Amino acid sequence: MASRTAKRLVAPQMVPAVRHFAIASPVNAIARNHKVVVVGGGSAGLSVSHQLLRSGKFTKDEIAIVDPAEWHHYQPGWTLVAGGLKKKEDLRRPLAGLIDPKLKFYNHKVGTFHPEENFVTLDNGDMISYEQLVVVPGFHVDFSSVKGLPEALADKNAPVSTIYSYNYCDKATNTIQAFRKGNALFTQPAGVIKCAGAPQKVMWLAWEHWRRAGLYNSSNPSSSPIRITFATGLPTMFGVPKYSAKLEELRKERGVEGLFQHDLVSIDGNTATFVRPEGEKVTRKFDLLHAVPKMGPHAFVKNSALADQAGYVDVDQETLRHKKYHNVWSLGDAASLPTSKTAAAITAQAPVMVSNMLRSMEGKEPESTYDGYTSCPLTVGDSKVLLAEFKYGGVPKETFGEMFGIDQATPRRAFYHLKKDFFPWVYNKYMVKGTWGGPKGWIR
Ligand code: UQ1
């Protein structure tokens, strides 16, 4: 069956690559061909694959998805787990079940990219060649970037958690709810992470919980059993000045201590060590720690010919086409796009990439452009959300601001329901199927 597919889809220009592979690989390796190969079955991979399929221009097995994962996670929900608002089991689904039967699914890791010869290898040595390649494997969360963190997370008795992991997002809930007194420390690393607002979202949800439990008094924090510190490697609360100003105001109002340009590098027992930009080390004692490790491109992307100097897939920031290999595309966390990495960003990126790839396959130049749109629905406690939405350059681009003339820097209950109820629903029911375009609404 597979080899018949391979024959049917083999394009003349693929033949040299197949031969090359046959010489260089184990004798039992298999070569297959697809019009489009999508590396990654996350938010970007599923959106793009299904949008391409819905274009009606592809038949069964002409598009393939490569991903080693068993589960597909709705990661934007993990902060809500920490806040006790969702169960983590409800936020994951078997990946295979989300992939349309007309798409070929390789439940494997990618080994290597060969963009000069239009093929990728899988971890089992098989070779998959393509006419168009979409590289959307996401981001690597590097737990070992903080010395002592993997051990502290795994230790049931250590009050250390992170929402950046399916395994430990519920440890955040448990440690927050069991906490009665002492120093609560929430960290954010220097450098790029997924959803830059999430490290403080979990803090504000904890703040609400402790305040309601009578353990934290915003107007007199020093008399409260619990003290809260936000220690960030960055110089401000958020990368966009408009929203940062509001979040800084909240931080001060609520008596939360701010340690800026403090980058967590190690944990030893109840001591956290930070490095300042000049290299100076600072230590802090904690009784509860929510830690966010550093993140970066996967090694198989970083070490490939597709990567820029920082290890991201080197694409044009407007067309999403690779700068050197014009049949390679990228979006989402793995792409070199200078904007915040969120699922909301993918709602805007996917249709642009799909439209440009389809044009390109007809021999036309890309026409559609991505403006950097991204969003961060920031839970700030009290069942309210500040809905940050912005584009390249940190310029606000507020959907409801434009529609109703409201200021989205003001936390609102309606935005909280968007974040908690509407986005997970629309994601599961439409976005993964390729029919949700974010602020543009439903597509096709
Ligand atoms: C969105 O579409 C989406 O995905 C379903 C999110 O969830 C992760 C978001 O956070 C946002 C902001 C959007 C954008 C949609 C609108 C209506 C603003």
Short mmCIF file of C-alpha atoms and ligand atoms in Angstrom, two decimals:
data_model
loop_
_atom_site.label_atom_id
_atom_site.label_comp_id
_atom_site.label_asym_id
_atom_site.label_seq_id
_atom_site.Cartn_x
_atom_site.Cartn_y
_atom_site.Cartn_z
CA MET A 1 0.00 0.00 0.00
CA ALA A 2 2.69 2.43 1.06
CA SER A 3 4.95 1.62 -1.88
CA ARG A 4 2.02 2.00 -4.30
CA THR A 5 1.45 5.47 -2.85
CA ALA A 6 5.10 6.22 -3.27
CA LYS A 7 5.05 5.28 -6.94
CA ARG A 8 1.91 7.20 -7.70
CA LEU A 9 3.22 10.40 -6.15
CA VAL A 10 6.79 10.25 -7.24
CA ALA A 11 7.75 13.42 -9.08
CA PRO A 12 10.48 13.30 -11.74
CA GLN A 13 12.70 15.72 -9.85
CA MET A 14 12.63 13.44 -6.82
CA VAL A 15 14.40 10.54 -8.49
CA PRO A 16 18.02 11.65 -7.88
CA ALA A 17 17.22 12.16 -4.19
CA VAL A 18 15.80 8.65 -3.96
CA ARG A 19 18.91 7.19 -5.57
CA HIS A 20 21.18 9.16 -3.29
CA PHE A 21 19.27 7.87 -0.33
CA ALA A 22 19.34 4.29 -1.50
CA ILE A 23 23.13 4.40 -1.58
CA ALA A 24 23.58 6.20 1.74
CA SER A 25 21.07 4.30 3.87
CA PRO A 26 20.41 0.95 5.44
CA VAL A 27 19.28 -1.68 2.93
CA ASN A 28 15.84 -2.03 4.49
CA ALA A 29 15.08 1.71 4.49
CA ILE A 30 11.93 2.73 2.65
CA ALA A 31 11.50 5.76 0.39
CA ARG A 32 8.15 7.50 0.09
CA ASN A 33 7.01 10.64 -1.66
CA HIS A 34 4.42 13.26 -0.86
CA LYS A 35 3.47 16.58 -2.36
CA VAL A 36 3.60 18.21 1.06
CA VAL A 37 5.36 17.00 4.18
CA VAL A 38 4.43 18.74 7.45
CA VAL A 39 6.91 18.18 10.26
CA GLY A 40 4.91 18.58 13.47
CA GLY A 41 1.36 17.79 14.55
CA GLY A 42 0.90 20.63 17.03
CA SER A 43 -1.34 23.67 16.61
CA ALA A 44 0.51 24.83 13.51
CA GLY A 45 0.85 21.38 11.92
CA LEU A 46 -2.79 20.44 12.31
CA SER A 47 -4.06 23.87 11.20
CA VAL A 48 -1.88 23.95 8.11
CA SER A 49 -2.44 20.32 7.06
CA HIS A 50 -6.19 20.57 7.32
CA GLN A 51 -6.33 23.97 5.64
CA LEU A 52 -4.30 22.56 2.75
CA LEU A 53 -6.58 19.53 2.54
CA ARG A 54 -9.66 21.73 2.56
CA SER A 55 -8.33 23.66 -0.43
CA GLY A 56 -9.47 20.63 -2.46
CA LYS A 57 -6.16 20.52 -4.31
CA PHE A 58 -4.86 17.33 -2.73
CA THR A 59 -5.91 13.69 -2.84
CA LYS A 60 -5.45 11.04 -0.18
CA ASP A 61 -1.88 10.69 1.12
CA GLU A 62 -0.53 13.59 -0.92
CA ILE A 63 -0.02 15.45 2.37
CA ALA A 64 1.89 13.79 5.20
CA ILE A 65 2.34 14.74 8.86
CA VAL A 66 5.40 13.58 10.78
CA ASP A 67 5.25 13.66 14.59
CA PRO A 68 6.45 11.18 17.22
CA ALA A 69 3.84 12.24 19.80
CA GLU A 70 1.06 10.08 21.13
CA TRP A 71 -0.88 13.05 22.50
CA HIS A 72 -1.84 16.46 21.22
CA HIS A 73 -2.08 18.99 24.07
CA TYR A 74 -4.02 22.22 24.33
CA GLN A 75 -1.09 23.97 26.00
CA PRO A 76 -2.82 27.35 26.50
CA GLY A 77 -4.97 25.49 29.04
CA TRP A 78 -2.13 24.54 31.36
CA THR A 79 -2.26 27.90 33.20
CA LEU A 80 -5.93 27.22 33.84
CA VAL A 81 -4.97 23.86 35.34
CA ALA A 82 -2.67 25.67 37.77
CA GLY A 83 -5.56 27.94 38.72
CA GLY A 84 -7.76 24.91 39.44
CA LEU A 85 -10.04 25.85 36.53
CA LYS A 86 -9.40 22.84 34.23
CA LYS A 87 -8.32 19.24 34.52
CA LYS A 88 -5.17 18.44 32.55
CA GLU A 89 -6.64 15.17 31.24
CA ASP A 90 -9.38 17.16 29.48
CA LEU A 91 -6.79 19.18 27.55
CA ARG A 92 -5.16 16.35 25.62
CA ARG A 93 -6.35 14.06 22.86
CA PRO A 94 -4.66 11.23 20.97
CA LEU A 95 -2.88 12.89 18.05
CA ALA A 96 -3.76 10.12 15.59
CA GLY A 97 -7.47 10.80 16.18
CA LEU A 98 -7.10 14.46 15.18
CA ILE A 99 -5.57 13.72 11.79
CA ASP A 100 -7.94 13.45 8.85
CA PRO A 101 -7.74 9.95 7.28
CA LYS A 102 -6.85 11.59 3.96
CA LEU A 103 -3.54 12.68 5.49
CA LYS A 104 -0.70 10.21 5.82
CA PHE A 105 0.58 10.10 9.41
CA TYR A 106 4.13 9.07 10.23
CA ASN A 107 4.20 8.62 14.01
CA HIS A 108 7.98 9.14 14.05
CA LYS A 109 10.67 11.66 14.86
CA VAL A 110 12.49 13.41 12.05
CA GLY A 111 16.13 12.44 11.85
CA THR A 112 17.60 14.90 9.38
CA PHE A 113 16.59 17.51 6.79
CA HIS A 114 18.00 17.43 3.26
CA PRO A 115 16.61 20.61 1.73
CA GLU A 116 18.95 20.54 -1.28
CA GLU A 117 17.50 17.17 -2.25
CA ASN A 118 13.95 17.64 -1.00
CA PHE A 119 13.76 14.88 1.54
CA VAL A 120 13.73 14.27 5.27
CA THR A 121 14.74 11.11 7.05
CA LEU A 122 12.84 9.57 9.93
CA ASP A 123 14.34 8.09 13.08
CA ASN A 124 13.89 4.62 11.60
CA GLY A 125 15.99 5.56 8.56
CA ASP A 126 13.05 5.86 6.16
CA MET A 127 13.20 8.66 3.67
CA ILE A 128 10.29 10.93 2.90
CA SER A 129 10.62 13.21 -0.08
CA TYR A 130 8.47 16.21 -0.85
CA GLU A 131 7.71 19.03 -3.21
CA GLN A 132 6.85 21.39 -0.34
CA LEU A 133 8.01 21.13 3.26
CA VAL A 134 6.40 22.75 6.31
CA VAL A 135 8.61 22.78 9.40
CA VAL A 136 6.47 23.23 12.51
CA PRO A 137 7.85 20.99 15.27
CA GLY A 138 7.52 23.64 18.00
CA PHE A 139 9.94 24.43 20.73
CA HIS A 140 12.08 22.47 23.18
CA VAL A 141 11.47 23.20 26.87
CA ASP A 142 14.88 22.74 28.45
CA PHE A 143 14.20 21.70 32.07
CA SER A 144 17.90 21.11 32.64
CA SER A 145 18.63 24.79 31.89
CA VAL A 146 18.00 25.37 35.61
CA LYS A 147 20.34 23.24 37.70
CA GLY A 148 18.38 21.13 40.17
CA LEU A 149 15.02 21.80 38.50
CA PRO A 150 14.39 18.33 36.97
CA GLU A 151 15.03 16.71 40.36
CA ALA A 152 12.92 19.23 42.30
CA LEU A 153 10.02 18.81 39.87
CA ALA A 154 10.16 15.04 40.16
CA ASP A 155 10.34 15.19 43.97
CA LYS A 156 6.77 14.99 45.30
CA ASN A 157 7.79 16.69 48.52
CA ALA A 158 9.55 19.65 46.93
CA PRO A 159 7.23 22.68 46.54
CA VAL A 160 8.48 23.25 43.01
CA SER A 161 6.31 23.12 39.88
CA THR A 162 5.94 24.41 36.35
CA ILE A 163 2.98 24.83 34.04
CA TYR A 164 5.30 24.30 31.06
CA SER A 165 4.80 20.56 31.30
CA TYR A 166 1.84 18.19 31.22
CA ASN A 167 3.49 16.22 34.02
CA TYR A 168 3.81 19.12 36.43
CA CYS A 169 1.02 21.61 35.67
CA ASP A 170 -1.17 19.91 38.27
CA LYS A 171 1.71 19.97 40.76
CA ALA A 172 1.36 23.76 40.45
CA THR A 173 -2.33 23.49 41.45
CA ASN A 174 -1.54 21.24 44.39
CA THR A 175 1.37 23.27 45.75
CA ILE A 176 -0.55 26.56 45.39
CA GLN A 177 -3.66 25.20 47.10
CA ALA A 178 -1.72 23.58 49.95
CA PHE A 179 0.42 26.65 50.61
CA ARG A 180 -0.28 28.43 53.89
CA LYS A 181 2.68 30.67 54.66
CA GLY A 182 6.09 31.77 53.49
CA ASN A 183 7.73 33.15 50.35
CA ALA A 184 6.11 32.30 47.05
CA LEU A 185 8.48 32.81 44.15
CA PHE A 186 7.43 32.91 40.49
CA THR A 187 10.12 33.09 37.82
CA GLN A 188 10.47 33.89 34.13
CA PRO A 189 13.74 33.34 32.26
CA ALA A 190 15.62 35.78 30.07
CA GLY A 191 15.21 34.82 26.42
CA VAL A 192 12.39 33.55 24.26
CA ILE A 193 9.68 31.32 25.73
CA LYS A 194 6.26 30.15 24.58
CA CYS A 195 3.54 32.53 25.70
CA ALA A 196 5.59 35.18 27.49
CA GLY A 197 2.66 36.10 29.73
CA ALA A 198 2.12 32.64 31.20
CA PRO A 199 4.73 32.86 34.01
CA GLN A 200 2.78 35.71 35.56
CA LYS A 201 -0.68 34.34 34.66
CA VAL A 202 -0.11 31.49 37.09
CA MET A 203 1.08 33.95 39.73
CA TRP A 204 -2.06 36.07 39.45
CA LEU A 205 -4.27 32.99 39.71
CA ALA A 206 -2.36 31.96 42.85
CA TRP A 207 -2.66 35.52 44.19
CA GLU A 208 -6.45 35.29 43.81
CA HIS A 209 -6.56 31.91 45.54
CA TRP A 210 -4.48 33.06 48.54
CA ARG A 211 -6.37 36.32 48.87
CA ARG A 212 -9.72 34.52 48.93
CA ALA A 213 -8.34 32.07 51.49
CA GLY A 214 -7.42 35.02 53.73
CA LEU A 215 -3.70 34.30 53.38
CA TYR A 216 -2.76 37.39 51.40
CA ASN A 217 -3.71 40.99 51.91
CA SER A 218 -2.77 43.18 48.95
CA SER A 219 -3.00 46.41 50.92
CA ASN A 220 -0.72 45.12 53.65
CA PRO A 221 1.41 42.31 52.23
CA SER A 222 4.02 42.46 55.01
CA SER A 223 1.38 41.44 57.55
CA SER A 224 0.19 38.52 55.39
CA PRO A 225 1.29 34.93 56.00
CA ILE A 226 2.26 34.73 52.33
CA ARG A 227 4.62 37.02 50.43
CA ILE A 228 4.77 36.98 46.63
CA THR A 229 7.81 37.70 44.43
CA PHE A 230 7.99 37.80 40.65
CA ALA A 231 11.58 37.31 39.49
CA THR A 232 12.08 37.78 35.78
CA GLY A 233 15.12 37.74 33.55
CA LEU A 234 13.51 40.54 31.55
CA PRO A 235 13.62 44.26 32.38
CA THR A 236 9.81 44.70 32.50
CA MET A 237 6.59 42.82 33.26
CA PHE A 238 5.78 42.33 29.54
CA GLY A 239 7.39 43.05 26.17
CA VAL A 240 4.70 45.44 24.92
CA PRO A 241 4.87 48.83 26.69
CA LYS A 242 1.11 49.39 26.72
CA TYR A 243 0.34 46.14 28.57
CA SER A 244 3.52 46.21 30.62
CA ALA A 245 2.48 49.54 32.16
CA LYS A 246 -0.86 48.06 33.26
CA LEU A 247 0.75 44.90 34.66
CA GLU A 248 3.36 46.93 36.54
CA GLU A 249 0.53 48.98 38.03
CA LEU A 250 -1.21 45.76 39.15
CA ARG A 251 2.02 44.39 40.60
CA LYS A 252 2.55 47.48 42.75
CA GLU A 253 -1.11 47.72 43.73
CA ARG A 254 -1.05 44.14 44.91
CA GLY A 255 2.18 44.41 46.85
CA VAL A 256 4.00 41.84 44.74
CA GLU A 257 7.77 42.27 44.85
CA GLY A 258 9.40 42.60 41.43
CA LEU A 259 12.94 41.41 40.75
CA PHE A 260 13.83 42.41 37.20
CA GLN A 261 16.76 41.11 35.17
CA HIS A 262 17.06 38.16 37.56
CA ASP A 263 17.55 34.99 35.55
CA LEU A 264 17.00 31.75 37.50
CA VAL A 265 19.97 29.40 36.99
CA SER A 266 19.80 26.91 39.85
CA ILE A 267 17.78 25.54 42.74
CA ASP A 268 19.28 23.90 45.77
CA GLY A 269 16.81 22.88 48.46
CA ASN A 270 14.89 26.07 49.26
CA THR A 271 17.42 28.39 47.68
CA ALA A 272 17.05 29.85 44.22
CA THR A 273 20.06 31.40 42.50
CA PHE A 274 19.73 34.09 39.86
CA VAL A 275 22.26 35.66 37.54
CA ARG A 276 22.13 39.41 36.83
CA PRO A 277 23.09 40.79 33.41
CA GLU A 278 26.59 41.74 34.66
CA GLY A 279 27.14 38.18 35.93
CA GLU A 280 26.52 38.91 39.61
CA LYS A 281 24.75 36.08 41.49
CA VAL A 282 21.79 36.69 43.78
CA THR A 283 20.13 34.08 46.02
CA ARG A 284 16.64 33.96 47.47
CA LYS A 285 14.92 31.57 49.87
CA PHE A 286 11.54 30.24 48.81
CA ASP A 287 8.81 28.11 50.35
CA LEU A 288 6.97 27.68 47.05
CA LEU A 289 8.49 28.01 43.59
CA HIS A 290 6.87 28.18 40.21
CA ALA A 291 9.78 27.94 37.78
CA VAL A 292 9.93 28.50 34.04
CA PRO A 293 12.92 26.92 32.30
CA LYS A 294 14.64 28.27 29.23
CA MET A 295 13.36 27.17 25.82
CA GLY A 296 14.78 26.97 22.35
CA PRO A 297 14.67 25.29 18.96
CA HIS A 298 14.87 21.49 18.78
CA ALA A 299 18.39 20.20 18.04
CA PHE A 300 17.30 18.57 14.77
CA VAL A 301 16.19 22.00 13.52
CA LYS A 302 19.03 23.99 15.04
CA ASN A 303 21.67 21.71 13.54
CA SER A 304 20.09 21.69 10.09
CA ALA A 305 20.67 23.75 6.96
CA LEU A 306 17.25 25.32 7.53
CA ALA A 307 18.25 27.20 10.68
CA ASP A 308 19.33 30.80 11.16
CA GLN A 309 22.11 31.65 13.61
CA ALA A 310 19.81 31.36 16.60
CA GLY A 311 18.56 27.95 15.45
CA TYR A 312 15.12 28.95 14.16
CA VAL A 313 13.80 28.03 10.72
CA ASP A 314 14.94 31.03 8.71
CA VAL A 315 11.79 32.33 7.05
CA ASP A 316 10.71 35.66 5.62
CA GLN A 317 8.71 37.33 8.37
CA GLU A 318 5.87 38.33 6.05
CA THR A 319 5.48 35.44 3.59
CA LEU A 320 6.66 32.64 5.97
CA ARG A 321 8.70 31.14 3.12
CA HIS A 322 12.24 29.99 3.81
CA LYS A 323 14.77 32.63 2.79
CA LYS A 324 16.96 30.19 0.90
CA TYR A 325 14.83 27.13 0.11
CA HIS A 326 11.69 28.39 -1.55
CA ASN A 327 9.77 25.14 -1.12
CA VAL A 328 10.25 25.22 2.66
CA TRP A 329 7.87 27.05 5.01
CA SER A 330 7.64 27.60 8.73
CA LEU A 331 5.45 29.18 11.39
CA GLY A 332 4.71 28.74 15.07
CA ASP A 333 7.33 28.32 17.75
CA ALA A 334 10.09 26.94 15.49
CA ALA A 335 10.02 29.83 13.02
CA SER A 336 12.33 32.85 13.08
CA LEU A 337 9.39 35.24 13.41
CA PRO A 338 10.10 38.18 15.75
CA THR A 339 6.79 37.96 17.57
CA SER A 340 5.41 36.27 20.67
CA LYS A 341 4.94 32.50 20.33
CA THR A 342 1.27 31.64 20.94
CA ALA A 343 -1.59 29.58 19.51
CA ALA A 344 -3.29 32.88 18.65
CA ALA A 345 -0.31 33.76 16.43
CA ILE A 346 -0.87 30.53 14.54
CA THR A 347 -4.47 31.47 13.75
CA ALA A 348 -3.07 34.38 11.74
CA GLN A 349 0.05 32.66 10.36
CA ALA A 350 -1.50 29.45 9.02
CA PRO A 351 -3.84 30.99 6.39
CA VAL A 352 -1.02 33.22 5.11
CA MET A 353 1.38 30.31 4.76
CA VAL A 354 -1.23 28.07 3.13
CA SER A 355 -2.23 30.71 0.61
CA ASN A 356 1.41 31.44 -0.26
CA MET A 357 2.29 27.77 -0.64
CA LEU A 358 -0.68 27.13 -2.90
CA ARG A 359 0.32 30.09 -5.09
CA SER A 360 3.88 28.90 -5.12
CA MET A 361 2.78 25.44 -6.29
CA GLU A 362 1.12 27.16 -9.25
CA GLY A 363 4.38 28.93 -10.06
CA LYS A 364 3.24 32.27 -8.62
CA GLU A 365 5.01 34.45 -6.08
CA PRO A 366 3.70 34.63 -2.48
CA GLU A 367 1.22 37.46 -2.05
CA SER A 368 -0.27 37.06 1.38
CA THR A 369 1.53 38.74 4.29
CA TYR A 370 1.65 38.14 8.05
CA ASP A 371 1.82 41.30 10.18
CA GLY A 372 3.13 39.62 13.34
CA TYR A 373 -0.31 39.27 14.97
CA THR A 374 -0.21 37.45 18.28
CA SER A 375 -2.15 37.54 21.48
CA CYS A 376 -1.77 36.83 25.16
CA PRO A 377 -4.96 36.53 27.16
CA LEU A 378 -3.47 37.33 30.56
CA THR A 379 -5.39 35.98 33.52
CA VAL A 380 -4.86 38.61 36.20
CA GLY A 381 -7.06 37.07 38.91
CA ASP A 382 -10.59 37.96 40.05
CA SER A 383 -11.99 36.12 37.00
CA LYS A 384 -10.62 38.80 34.70
CA VAL A 385 -8.33 38.76 31.68
CA LEU A 386 -6.24 41.48 30.07
CA LEU A 387 -6.43 40.61 26.37
CA ALA A 388 -3.08 41.71 24.93
CA GLU A 389 -3.15 41.59 21.12
CA PHE A 390 -0.34 43.04 19.09
CA LYS A 391 1.72 42.79 15.91
CA TYR A 392 5.37 43.24 14.92
CA GLY A 393 7.12 45.98 16.82
CA GLY A 394 4.87 45.50 19.86
CA VAL A 395 2.16 47.63 18.26
CA PRO A 396 -1.30 46.88 19.74
CA LYS A 397 -3.82 45.39 17.28
CA GLU A 398 -6.91 44.92 19.38
CA THR A 399 -9.81 42.97 17.83
CA PHE A 400 -12.43 44.27 20.25
CA GLY A 401 -10.81 47.68 20.46
CA GLU A 402 -11.41 48.06 16.74
CA MET A 403 -14.90 46.52 16.94
CA PHE A 404 -16.28 48.20 20.06
CA GLY A 405 -13.82 50.97 20.90
CA ILE A 406 -12.76 49.41 24.21
CA ASP A 407 -9.29 49.35 25.73
CA GLN A 408 -8.08 45.76 26.05
CA ALA A 409 -5.46 46.71 28.65
CA THR A 410 -8.36 46.92 31.10
CA PRO A 411 -8.93 43.44 32.54
CA ARG A 412 -12.44 42.16 31.83
CA ARG A 413 -14.66 39.27 32.77
CA ALA A 414 -15.79 38.77 29.14
CA PHE A 415 -12.17 38.16 28.13
CA TYR A 416 -11.86 35.65 30.97
CA HIS A 417 -14.71 33.63 29.46
CA LEU A 418 -13.08 33.88 26.03
CA LYS A 419 -9.89 32.44 27.51
CA LYS A 420 -11.46 29.81 29.78
CA ASP A 421 -14.41 28.64 27.71
CA PHE A 422 -14.47 29.94 24.13
CA PHE A 423 -10.85 29.49 23.01
CA PRO A 424 -10.53 25.86 24.20
CA TRP A 425 -13.87 25.07 22.55
CA VAL A 426 -13.11 26.75 19.22
CA TYR A 427 -9.62 25.26 19.21
CA ASN A 428 -10.84 21.68 19.68
CA LYS A 429 -13.82 21.91 17.43
CA TYR A 430 -12.49 24.11 14.61
CA MET A 431 -8.88 25.25 14.80
CA VAL A 432 -7.31 21.78 14.65
CA LYS A 433 -9.59 21.03 11.69
CA GLY A 434 -8.38 24.08 9.80
CA THR A 435 -11.57 26.14 10.01
CA TRP A 436 -10.69 28.81 12.59
CA GLY A 437 -8.90 32.01 11.61
CA GLY A 438 -8.64 33.68 15.04
CA PRO A 439 -9.69 37.34 14.95
CA LYS A 440 -10.92 36.84 11.36
CA GLY A 441 -13.43 34.24 12.59
CA TRP A 442 -14.31 31.00 10.82
CA ILE A 443 -12.70 30.25 7.49
CA ARG A 444 -14.30 28.43 4.52
C1 UQ1 B 1 -7.58 32.59 19.23
O1 UQ1 B 1 -8.14 32.36 18.17
C2 UQ1 B 1 -7.14 31.52 20.05
O2 UQ1 B 1 -7.22 30.23 19.61
C3 UQ1 B 1 -8.27 29.48 19.65
C4 UQ1 B 1 -6.58 31.77 21.28
O3 UQ1 B 1 -6.33 30.71 22.10
C5 UQ1 B 1 -5.20 30.18 22.32
C6 UQ1 B 1 -6.35 33.12 21.71
O4 UQ1 B 1 -5.78 33.32 22.77
C7 UQ1 B 1 -6.78 34.21 20.88
C8 UQ1 B 1 -6.57 35.59 21.37
C9 UQ1 B 1 -7.38 33.94 19.66
C10 UQ1 B 1 -7.79 35.08 18.76
C11 UQ1 B 1 -9.26 35.22 18.58
C12 UQ1 B 1 -9.99 36.29 18.86
C13 UQ1 B 1 -11.46 36.24 18.65
C14 UQ1 B 1 -9.43 37.54 19.42
#
